[in-house]
Amino acid sequence: MDSSFPRILVVDLGSQYTQLIARRLREFNVYAEIVLPEDVERCLTSKGVYGLVLSGSPYSVYDSDVPALGEGVVGRVPVLGICFGAQWLAHRFGGEVVRSERREFGPAYIREVEGSDPLLGWVRVPWRVWMSHSDTIRSLPSGWEALAYTSEGVLAVFRGEVGGVPVYGVQFHPEVSHTEDGQLLLYHFARDLCGCPAVWTPEHFVDRAVRMIRERVPEDEEVVMALSGGVDSTVAAVLIHRAVGKRFHGIFVDTGLMRKNEAEEVLSALRGLGLPVVRVDASDRFFGALRGVVDPEEKRRRIGEVFIRVFEEATRGLERVRWLGQGTIYPDVIESAGTRYARKIKSHHNVGGLPDRLPFRLIEPLRELFKDEVRRVGEYLGIPEALLMRHPFPGPGLAIRVVGEVTPEKVRLVREADAIFIQVLKEEGYYDQVWQAGAILLPIRTVGVMGDVRTYEYAVCLRAVVSRDGMTADWARLPYGLLEKVARRIVNEVSGINRVVYDLTSKPPGTIEWE
Ligand code: XMP
């Protein structure tokens, strides 16, 4: 991203909501970029920065290791401090913050707003806001004024000035949906107080991305990309293809571990988008590598290994390829960079080690986008909804949905069960209401009876979750009638399975996949 592009910097002081703040701003087309506190000074030297939002934090301003935000960053562009960010501002400029071990967590009400400040001009009282803090602000720096208190007497919003530039603090979290119209507060801060243009639209993004790819990839060089039909890689591929045309090569590795008819459907959808894609059928090699392996991480390692080898072989004839396209998105970038100040530990599945091993330079046009933005760009590019709204599916595929050793026969069983489950979810209108769903083949056989005959066959577990981002998830409360229909059809139609169970575990403590 060129540094003159108009933006608001969201300074990550360790809040679990930092990404949400940026997403909320971007939802109304204001570009927001997440930065670490020590990088703010450097970023402020560019013309593109219109304002700063300081996130919340698990820290207290009295902790010895509080995030390193220099005082000098305040007073250059308007600043909005949220929760810890507000306390930090008050404390740094001479106000008093009172330490507390007790936490206020939940709704609070603002019944009156002082004056007619542009930040709050739109507020209708009583206004429900969402609190999650321990310390509170007892007094403000001299000359700063309180704009609102909660009905419990907690200072909720203030305004001050440093070097003639406005400084605001809010004790609650405007970025979470529990705060009524909280997004409007961010909107008025960014647009009215910072004057940041709202030019972050899919159209603008696509034009810029295409231009930047053209500038980077010289006319005599080509780009290769592994395609899976996943949303991110598909949108990235369409963008790159738009930029370089015939110099784009898509490779679809058929692992034999995909869902029923998925390889054919994905290939025809990709070709329907005009993407040149070569299919490499390597299922025998994947099954060979998985023989005798039961450990989930070892399965992943071997699949990753074979994938790279197959991909490498497929690119060998492409002599002018110097670039590898990837569908990396913003959360992957932020999570792998890590944030020094977050106390929550996030797991991250990386993309299979392709970049490290191959002699190509990377091209990642979606590095700045959140998942919902990728979908918006996809829509703008004319990618069919069926591709954009697909559930996530793990790279190692059905291999990690067969608990224990993977064989072609077991993959067949889980594939058939999965297909029935997904089909019924679609028929009953529940597919788009769950984040992800699938079947898991359990490594046990149990006794049943069909007709007059005793059976002794495999059990399958249905898994369906609701989630915002896959980091945490809740098991989906699917109707009994739907579950019954799925169970009945699986036992009747998939010979080799005679029992169906449903997983009631949320994440945490469970994970979405069983392996
Ligand atoms: P877990 O099981 O960790 O899954 O709760 C969270 C999300 O990540 C997907 N997942 C994977 N994706 N390679 C991938 O590309 C993997 O090895 C992998 N393991 C889990 C999972 O399907 C869910 O969407």
Coordinates of C-alpha atoms and ligand atoms in Angstrom, one line a residue:
M1 CA 0.0 0.0 0.0
D2 CA 1.5 3.4 -1.0
S3 CA 1.9 5.4 2.2
S4 CA 0.1 8.4 0.9
F5 CA -3.2 6.5 0.7
P6 CA -5.7 8.2 3.1
R7 CA -5.9 6.1 6.3
I8 CA -6.6 5.9 10.0
L9 CA -4.0 4.1 12.0
V10 CA -5.3 1.6 14.6
V11 CA -2.6 1.3 17.2
D12 CA -2.6 -2.2 18.6
L13 CA -2.0 -2.0 22.3
G14 CA -3.0 -5.6 22.9
S15 CA -6.8 -5.6 22.7
Q16 CA -8.7 -8.6 21.5
Y17 CA -10.8 -6.1 19.5
T18 CA -8.1 -4.4 17.6
Q19 CA -9.0 -6.1 14.3
L20 CA -12.6 -5.3 14.9
I21 CA -11.9 -1.6 15.2
A22 CA -10.2 -1.7 11.8
R23 CA -13.0 -3.7 10.2
R24 CA -15.6 -1.4 11.5
L25 CA -13.8 1.6 9.9
R26 CA -13.4 -0.2 6.7
E27 CA -17.0 -1.2 6.5
F28 CA -17.7 2.4 5.6
N29 CA -14.9 2.6 3.2
V30 CA -12.3 4.3 5.4
Y31 CA -9.0 2.5 5.1
A32 CA -7.7 1.5 8.5
E33 CA -4.3 -0.1 9.1
I34 CA -3.2 -1.9 12.3
V35 CA 0.2 -0.8 13.6
L36 CA 2.3 -1.5 16.6
P37 CA 2.9 1.4 19.0
E38 CA 6.6 1.7 18.3
D39 CA 5.9 2.1 14.6
V40 CA 3.4 5.0 14.9
E41 CA 6.1 7.7 14.9
R42 CA 7.5 6.4 11.6
C43 CA 4.0 6.1 10.0
L44 CA 3.1 9.7 11.0
T45 CA 5.8 11.0 8.7
S46 CA 3.7 10.0 5.7
K47 CA 1.0 12.3 4.4
G48 CA -1.7 9.6 4.3
V49 CA -2.4 9.4 8.0
Y50 CA -5.5 11.4 9.1
G51 CA -6.0 10.1 12.6
L52 CA -5.1 7.6 15.3
V53 CA -7.3 5.2 17.2
L54 CA -5.6 3.7 20.3
S55 CA -7.0 0.3 21.1
G56 CA -7.9 -1.2 24.5
S57 CA -5.4 -3.4 26.2
P58 CA -5.1 -6.0 29.0
Y59 CA -2.6 -3.7 30.7
S60 CA -3.1 -1.0 33.3
V61 CA -1.3 2.4 32.8
Y62 CA 0.6 1.5 36.0
D63 CA 2.1 -1.7 34.7
S64 CA 5.9 -1.5 34.3
D65 CA 5.8 -3.0 30.8
V66 CA 3.0 -1.0 29.2
P67 CA 3.1 -0.8 25.4
A68 CA 5.7 1.7 24.2
L69 CA 3.7 4.5 22.7
G70 CA 5.7 7.8 22.6
E71 CA 4.0 10.9 24.0
G72 CA 5.1 12.7 20.9
V73 CA 2.7 10.9 18.7
V74 CA -0.2 12.8 20.2
G75 CA -1.0 16.3 18.9
R76 CA -0.2 15.8 15.3
V77 CA -3.5 14.3 14.0
P78 CA -6.7 13.7 15.9
V79 CA -6.6 10.8 18.4
L80 CA -9.3 8.6 19.7
G81 CA -8.4 6.4 22.7
I82 CA -10.6 3.4 23.5
C83 CA -10.7 2.0 27.0
F84 CA -7.0 1.5 27.9
G85 CA -6.2 4.0 25.1
A86 CA -8.4 6.6 26.8
Q87 CA -6.8 5.9 30.2
W88 CA -3.4 6.2 28.7
L89 CA -4.2 9.6 27.2
A90 CA -5.7 10.9 30.5
H91 CA -2.8 9.6 32.5
R92 CA 0.0 10.8 30.2
F93 CA -1.3 14.4 30.0
G94 CA -1.8 14.9 33.8
G95 CA -5.2 13.3 34.7
E96 CA -5.7 10.7 37.3
V97 CA -6.5 7.0 36.6
V98 CA -7.6 4.9 39.6
R99 CA -6.4 1.3 39.7
S100 CA -8.9 -1.3 40.4
E101 CA -9.0 -5.1 40.6
R102 CA -12.7 -5.2 40.1
R103 CA -13.9 -5.5 36.5
E104 CA -16.9 -3.7 35.0
F105 CA -18.0 -6.0 32.2
G106 CA -21.3 -5.6 30.3
P107 CA -23.8 -2.9 29.4
A108 CA -23.9 0.6 30.8
Y109 CA -26.2 3.5 30.0
I110 CA -25.5 7.1 29.1
R111 CA -28.5 9.3 29.9
E112 CA -27.1 12.7 29.0
V113 CA -24.5 14.1 26.7
E114 CA -22.8 17.5 27.4
G115 CA -22.7 20.2 24.7
S116 CA -22.9 19.4 21.0
D117 CA -19.5 17.9 20.1
P118 CA -19.3 16.5 16.5
L119 CA -18.2 13.1 17.9
L120 CA -21.6 12.6 19.7
G121 CA -24.0 14.9 17.8
W122 CA -25.9 11.9 16.5
V123 CA -26.4 10.2 19.9
R124 CA -29.9 9.4 21.2
V125 CA -30.2 8.9 24.9
P126 CA -30.5 6.6 26.8
W127 CA -27.5 5.1 24.9
R128 CA -26.4 1.6 25.7
V129 CA -22.6 1.1 25.6
W130 CA -20.5 -1.9 26.3
M131 CA -17.9 -1.8 29.1
S132 CA -15.0 -4.1 29.7
H133 CA -12.5 -2.4 32.1
S134 CA -11.0 -2.4 35.6
D135 CA -9.2 0.9 36.0
T136 CA -11.2 4.1 35.6
I137 CA -10.4 7.8 34.9
R138 CA -11.0 9.9 38.1
S139 CA -9.9 13.3 36.8
L140 CA -8.9 14.7 33.4
P141 CA -5.9 16.8 32.4
S142 CA -6.5 20.5 32.9
G143 CA -8.6 22.1 30.1
W144 CA -10.0 18.7 29.0
E145 CA -13.8 18.2 29.4
A146 CA -16.1 15.3 30.1
L147 CA -18.7 14.8 27.5
A148 CA -20.7 12.0 29.1
Y149 CA -20.9 9.8 32.2
T150 CA -22.7 6.5 32.6
S151 CA -25.6 6.3 35.0
E152 CA -23.2 4.6 37.4
G153 CA -21.0 7.8 37.3
V154 CA -18.2 6.4 35.3
L155 CA -16.5 8.9 33.0
A156 CA -17.5 7.5 29.5
V157 CA -16.4 10.1 26.9
F158 CA -14.0 13.1 27.1
R159 CA -12.5 15.6 24.8
G160 CA -9.2 17.4 25.1
E161 CA -6.6 19.1 23.0
V162 CA -2.9 18.7 22.6
G163 CA -1.0 21.2 20.4
G164 CA -4.3 22.5 19.1
V165 CA -5.3 19.0 17.8
P166 CA -8.4 17.2 19.3
V167 CA -7.9 14.2 21.5
Y168 CA -10.9 12.0 22.5
G169 CA -11.3 9.1 24.9
V170 CA -14.1 6.6 25.3
Q171 CA -14.2 4.2 28.2
F172 CA -16.5 1.8 26.5
H173 CA -16.0 -0.2 23.3
P174 CA -17.7 1.4 20.2
E175 CA -16.4 -1.4 18.0
V176 CA -18.4 -4.2 19.5
S177 CA -22.0 -4.7 18.3
H178 CA -23.3 -4.6 21.9
T179 CA -22.7 -0.8 21.9
E180 CA -25.7 0.7 20.2
D181 CA -24.6 2.3 16.9
G182 CA -21.0 2.3 18.1
Q183 CA -19.8 2.2 14.5
L184 CA -21.3 5.7 14.1
L185 CA -18.9 7.1 16.7
L186 CA -16.0 5.7 14.7
Y187 CA -17.5 7.0 11.5
H188 CA -17.9 10.6 12.9
F189 CA -14.4 10.5 14.3
A190 CA -12.8 9.3 11.0
R191 CA -14.9 11.4 8.6
D192 CA -15.8 14.6 10.5
L193 CA -12.9 15.0 13.0
C194 CA -10.1 13.5 11.0
G195 CA -11.5 14.4 7.5
C196 CA -10.4 11.0 6.2
P197 CA -11.8 10.4 2.7
A198 CA -13.9 7.2 2.4
V199 CA -12.2 5.9 -0.8
W200 CA -11.5 2.3 0.2
T201 CA -14.1 0.6 -2.1
P202 CA -13.8 -2.7 -3.9
E203 CA -13.6 -0.8 -7.2
H204 CA -10.7 1.3 -6.0
F205 CA -9.0 -1.7 -4.5
V206 CA -9.2 -3.7 -7.7
D207 CA -7.9 -0.9 -9.9
R208 CA -5.0 -0.3 -7.5
A209 CA -4.2 -4.0 -7.1
V210 CA -4.1 -4.6 -10.8
R211 CA -1.9 -1.6 -11.4
M212 CA 0.5 -2.7 -8.7
I213 CA 0.8 -6.2 -10.0
R214 CA 1.5 -4.9 -13.5
E215 CA 4.2 -2.6 -12.1
R216 CA 5.9 -5.4 -10.1
V217 CA 5.8 -8.3 -12.7
P218 CA 8.0 -7.5 -15.7
E219 CA 6.5 -8.1 -19.2
D220 CA 8.7 -11.1 -19.8
E221 CA 8.0 -12.9 -16.5
E222 CA 5.1 -15.2 -15.5
V223 CA 3.1 -16.1 -12.4
V224 CA 2.0 -19.5 -11.1
M225 CA -0.5 -20.2 -8.5
A226 CA -1.9 -23.3 -6.7
L227 CA -5.7 -23.1 -6.8
S228 CA -8.1 -25.0 -4.6
G229 CA -11.4 -23.3 -5.2
G230 CA -11.1 -21.6 -1.8
V231 CA -12.4 -18.0 -1.6
D232 CA -9.1 -16.3 -1.0
S233 CA -7.0 -18.1 -3.7
T234 CA -9.8 -17.7 -6.2
V235 CA -10.1 -13.9 -5.7
A236 CA -6.3 -13.5 -5.7
A237 CA -6.1 -15.5 -8.9
V238 CA -8.8 -13.5 -10.7
L239 CA -7.0 -10.3 -9.8
I240 CA -3.6 -11.5 -10.9
H241 CA -5.0 -12.9 -14.1
R242 CA -6.6 -9.5 -14.8
A243 CA -3.2 -7.9 -14.4
V244 CA -1.0 -10.3 -16.3
G245 CA -3.5 -12.2 -18.6
K246 CA -1.9 -15.1 -20.4
R247 CA 1.2 -15.0 -18.2
F248 CA -0.9 -16.5 -15.4
H249 CA -0.8 -20.3 -14.8
G250 CA -3.1 -22.0 -12.4
I251 CA -2.4 -25.4 -11.0
F252 CA -5.0 -27.5 -9.4
V253 CA -3.6 -30.5 -7.5
D254 CA -6.2 -33.2 -7.0
T255 CA -5.2 -34.8 -3.7
G256 CA -8.0 -37.4 -3.8
L257 CA -8.9 -36.0 -0.4
M258 CA -11.5 -33.5 -1.5
R259 CA -15.3 -33.7 -1.1
K260 CA -17.6 -35.4 -3.4
N261 CA -17.5 -34.0 -7.0
E262 CA -15.5 -31.1 -5.6
A263 CA -12.5 -31.4 -8.0
E264 CA -14.8 -31.3 -11.1
E265 CA -17.0 -28.5 -9.7
V266 CA -14.1 -26.3 -8.7
L267 CA -12.3 -26.8 -12.0
S268 CA -15.3 -25.9 -14.0
A269 CA -16.0 -22.9 -11.8
L270 CA -12.4 -21.6 -12.2
R271 CA -12.4 -22.2 -15.9
G272 CA -15.8 -20.4 -16.1
L273 CA -14.0 -17.4 -14.7
G274 CA -11.6 -17.5 -17.6
L275 CA -8.7 -18.8 -15.5
P276 CA -6.2 -21.1 -17.2
V277 CA -5.9 -24.1 -14.9
V278 CA -4.1 -27.4 -15.3
R279 CA -5.3 -30.3 -13.2
V280 CA -2.7 -32.7 -11.8
D281 CA -4.2 -35.9 -10.4
A282 CA -1.9 -37.1 -7.6
S283 CA -4.3 -39.0 -5.4
D284 CA -2.2 -42.2 -5.5
R285 CA 0.8 -40.3 -4.3
F286 CA -1.1 -38.8 -1.4
F287 CA -2.7 -42.1 -0.3
G288 CA 0.8 -43.8 -0.7
A289 CA 2.3 -41.2 1.6
L290 CA -0.5 -41.6 4.2
R291 CA -0.2 -45.4 4.4
G292 CA 0.2 -46.5 8.1
V293 CA 0.1 -42.9 9.4
V294 CA -2.2 -42.2 12.4
D295 CA -0.7 -39.0 13.9
P296 CA -2.6 -35.9 12.7
E297 CA 0.5 -33.7 12.5
E298 CA 2.4 -36.3 10.6
K299 CA -0.5 -36.6 8.2
R300 CA -0.3 -32.8 7.6
R301 CA 3.4 -32.9 7.2
R302 CA 3.3 -35.7 4.6
I303 CA 0.5 -34.1 2.7
G304 CA 2.4 -30.8 2.7
E305 CA 5.5 -32.5 1.5
V306 CA 3.8 -34.4 -1.4
F307 CA 1.9 -31.2 -2.3
I308 CA 5.1 -29.2 -2.7
R309 CA 6.7 -32.0 -4.7
V310 CA 3.8 -32.3 -7.1
F311 CA 3.5 -28.5 -7.5
E312 CA 7.2 -28.2 -8.1
E313 CA 7.1 -30.9 -10.8
A314 CA 4.1 -29.2 -12.4
T315 CA 5.9 -25.9 -12.7
R316 CA 9.1 -27.3 -14.1
G317 CA 8.1 -26.8 -17.7
L318 CA 7.1 -23.2 -17.1
E319 CA 10.4 -21.5 -17.9
R320 CA 9.4 -17.9 -17.5
V321 CA 7.7 -18.2 -14.2
R322 CA 9.4 -16.1 -11.5
W323 CA 6.3 -15.4 -9.3
L324 CA 4.1 -17.3 -7.0
G325 CA 0.6 -16.0 -6.4
Q326 CA -0.9 -16.6 -2.9
G327 CA -4.2 -15.8 -1.3
T328 CA -2.7 -14.6 2.0
I329 CA -5.2 -12.2 3.8
Y330 CA -4.8 -9.6 6.4
P331 CA -5.5 -11.7 9.5
D332 CA -2.8 -14.2 8.4
V333 CA -0.4 -11.3 8.1
I334 CA -1.2 -9.8 11.5
E335 CA -1.2 -13.2 13.2
S336 CA 2.0 -14.4 11.9
A337 CA 3.7 -11.1 12.6
G338 CA 2.3 -11.5 16.1
T339 CA 1.5 -8.7 18.4
R340 CA 3.8 -8.3 21.3
Y341 CA 1.2 -6.9 23.6
A342 CA -1.7 -9.4 23.3
R343 CA -2.0 -11.9 26.1
K344 CA -4.3 -14.2 24.2
I345 CA -2.5 -16.9 22.2
K346 CA -3.9 -17.6 18.8
S347 CA -3.1 -20.7 16.7
H348 CA -2.5 -20.2 13.0
H349 CA -2.5 -22.8 10.3
N350 CA 0.0 -21.8 7.7
V351 CA -0.3 -22.4 4.0
G352 CA 1.9 -25.5 3.7
G353 CA 5.3 -24.0 3.3
L354 CA 5.1 -23.4 -0.5
P355 CA 6.9 -20.0 -0.4
D356 CA 10.0 -21.2 1.5
R357 CA 10.8 -24.0 -0.8
L358 CA 10.3 -22.5 -4.3
P359 CA 12.6 -20.2 -6.1
F360 CA 9.8 -17.7 -6.8
R361 CA 9.0 -14.2 -5.5
L362 CA 5.6 -13.9 -3.8
I363 CA 2.7 -11.9 -5.1
E364 CA -0.1 -11.6 -2.5
P365 CA -2.7 -9.1 -3.6
L366 CA -5.1 -9.7 -0.7
R367 CA -2.6 -9.0 2.1
E368 CA -4.5 -5.9 3.2
L369 CA -8.0 -7.4 3.2
F370 CA -10.2 -9.0 5.9
K371 CA -12.3 -12.0 4.9
D372 CA -15.5 -10.0 4.4
E373 CA -13.6 -7.6 2.2
V374 CA -12.3 -10.4 0.1
R375 CA -15.9 -11.5 -0.5
R376 CA -16.9 -7.9 -1.5
V377 CA -14.0 -7.7 -3.9
G378 CA -15.0 -11.2 -5.2
E379 CA -18.5 -10.0 -5.8
Y380 CA -17.3 -6.9 -7.6
L381 CA -15.1 -9.2 -9.8
G382 CA -18.2 -11.2 -10.7
I383 CA -17.2 -14.4 -8.9
P384 CA -20.3 -16.6 -8.4
E385 CA -21.8 -16.5 -5.0
A386 CA -21.6 -20.3 -4.7
L387 CA -17.8 -20.0 -4.7
L388 CA -17.7 -16.9 -2.4
M389 CA -20.0 -18.4 0.2
R390 CA -18.4 -21.8 0.4
H391 CA -17.6 -23.1 3.9
P392 CA -13.9 -23.2 4.7
F393 CA -12.3 -26.6 4.1
P394 CA -8.9 -27.6 5.4
G395 CA -6.0 -28.0 3.1
P396 CA -5.3 -31.6 4.2
G397 CA -8.9 -32.3 3.3
L398 CA -10.7 -35.5 4.3
A399 CA -7.4 -37.0 5.6
I400 CA -7.9 -35.1 8.8
R401 CA -11.6 -36.1 8.9
V402 CA -10.7 -39.8 9.0
V403 CA -9.5 -40.4 12.6
G404 CA -6.6 -42.8 12.4
E405 CA -5.1 -44.4 9.3
V406 CA -6.4 -43.0 6.0
T407 CA -7.4 -45.5 3.3
P408 CA -9.2 -44.8 0.0
E409 CA -12.2 -46.9 1.4
K410 CA -12.4 -44.8 4.6
V411 CA -12.2 -41.6 2.6
R412 CA -15.0 -42.9 0.4
L413 CA -17.2 -43.4 3.5
V414 CA -16.6 -40.0 5.0
R415 CA -17.0 -38.4 1.6
E416 CA -20.4 -39.9 1.1
A417 CA -21.6 -39.0 4.6
D418 CA -20.3 -35.5 4.2
A419 CA -22.1 -35.1 0.9
I420 CA -25.4 -36.1 2.4
F421 CA -24.9 -33.7 5.4
I422 CA -24.0 -30.8 3.1
Q423 CA -26.9 -31.5 0.7
V424 CA -29.5 -31.6 3.5
L425 CA -28.1 -28.4 5.0
K426 CA -28.5 -26.7 1.7
E427 CA -32.0 -28.1 1.1
E428 CA -33.2 -27.0 4.5
G429 CA -31.7 -23.5 4.2
Y430 CA -29.0 -24.0 6.9
Y431 CA -25.8 -24.0 4.9
D432 CA -25.3 -20.3 5.1
Q433 CA -26.2 -20.2 8.7
V434 CA -23.3 -22.3 9.8
W435 CA -19.6 -21.4 9.5
Q436 CA -18.5 -24.9 8.7
A437 CA -19.9 -28.4 8.6
G438 CA -18.8 -31.9 7.8
A439 CA -18.6 -35.5 8.8
I440 CA -15.8 -37.3 10.7
L441 CA -15.2 -41.0 10.3
L442 CA -14.5 -42.5 13.7
P443 CA -12.0 -45.4 14.1
I444 CA -14.5 -47.7 15.7
R445 CA -17.1 -50.1 14.6
T446 CA -20.3 -50.7 16.5
V447 CA -23.1 -53.3 16.4
G448 CA -26.4 -52.4 14.7
V449 CA -29.3 -54.2 13.1
M450 CA -30.7 -53.6 9.6
G451 CA -33.7 -55.6 8.6
D452 CA -33.1 -58.9 10.3
V453 CA -29.4 -58.7 9.9
R454 CA -26.8 -57.8 12.5
T455 CA -24.3 -55.2 11.3
Y456 CA -20.9 -54.3 12.6
E457 CA -19.8 -51.1 10.8
Y458 CA -18.2 -47.7 11.2
A459 CA -19.7 -44.8 13.2
V460 CA -19.6 -41.3 11.8
C461 CA -19.8 -38.0 13.7
L462 CA -21.5 -34.9 12.3
R463 CA -19.8 -31.6 13.1
A464 CA -21.3 -28.2 12.5
V465 CA -20.3 -24.9 14.1
V466 CA -21.2 -21.2 14.1
S467 CA -18.3 -18.8 14.3
R468 CA -17.1 -15.4 13.2
D469 CA -13.6 -16.3 12.2
G470 CA -12.9 -19.9 13.2
M471 CA -10.8 -18.8 16.2
T472 CA -13.6 -19.6 18.6
A473 CA -16.8 -21.5 17.7
D474 CA -20.0 -22.8 19.1
W475 CA -21.6 -26.0 18.1
A476 CA -24.6 -25.3 15.8
R477 CA -28.1 -25.8 17.3
L478 CA -29.4 -27.6 14.2
P479 CA -33.0 -28.7 14.3
Y480 CA -33.6 -32.3 15.4
G481 CA -35.6 -33.0 12.3
L482 CA -32.7 -32.0 10.1
L483 CA -30.2 -34.1 12.0
E484 CA -32.6 -37.0 11.9
K485 CA -32.9 -36.8 8.2
V486 CA -29.2 -36.7 7.7
A487 CA -28.6 -39.6 10.1
R488 CA -31.3 -41.7 8.4
R489 CA -30.0 -41.0 4.9
I490 CA -26.4 -41.8 5.9
V491 CA -27.2 -45.2 7.5
N492 CA -29.5 -46.1 4.6
E493 CA -27.4 -44.9 1.7
V494 CA -23.7 -45.4 2.8
S495 CA -23.0 -49.0 3.1
G496 CA -20.2 -49.4 5.8
I497 CA -21.7 -46.9 8.2
N498 CA -24.4 -47.9 10.7
R499 CA -24.3 -45.2 13.4
V500 CA -24.4 -41.4 13.4
V501 CA -23.6 -39.1 16.3
Y502 CA -23.4 -35.3 16.7
D503 CA -20.6 -33.3 18.3
L504 CA -21.7 -30.9 21.1
T505 CA -18.3 -29.4 21.8
S506 CA -17.5 -25.7 21.4
K507 CA -14.1 -24.2 20.7
P508 CA -12.5 -23.8 23.1
P509 CA -12.1 -26.4 24.6
G510 CA -12.6 -28.4 21.5
T511 CA -11.2 -27.6 18.0
I512 CA -13.4 -27.5 14.9
E513 CA -11.6 -30.4 13.3
W514 CA -11.0 -33.6 15.3
E515 CA -7.4 -33.9 14.2
Ligands
XMP1 P1 -9.5 -26.0 14.2 O1 -9.6 -27.5 14.0 O2 -8.1 -25.6 14.6 O3 -9.8 -25.3 12.8 O4 -10.5 -25.4 15.2 C1 -10.0 -24.0 12.6 C2 -10.2 -23.8 11.1 O5 -9.0 -24.1 10.4 C3 -9.2 -25.2 9.5 N1 -8.1 -26.1 9.6 C4 -7.1 -26.2 8.6 N2 -7.0 -25.5 7.5 N3 -4.9 -26.7 7.1 C5 -5.9 -25.8 6.7 O6 -5.8 -25.2 5.6 C6 -5.0 -27.4 8.2 O7 -4.1 -28.2 8.6 C7 -6.2 -27.1 9.1 N4 -6.6 -27.6 10.3 C8 -7.8 -26.9 10.6 C9 -10.5 -25.9 10.0 O8 -11.2 -26.6 8.9 C10 -11.3 -24.7 10.5 O9 -11.9 -24.0 9.5

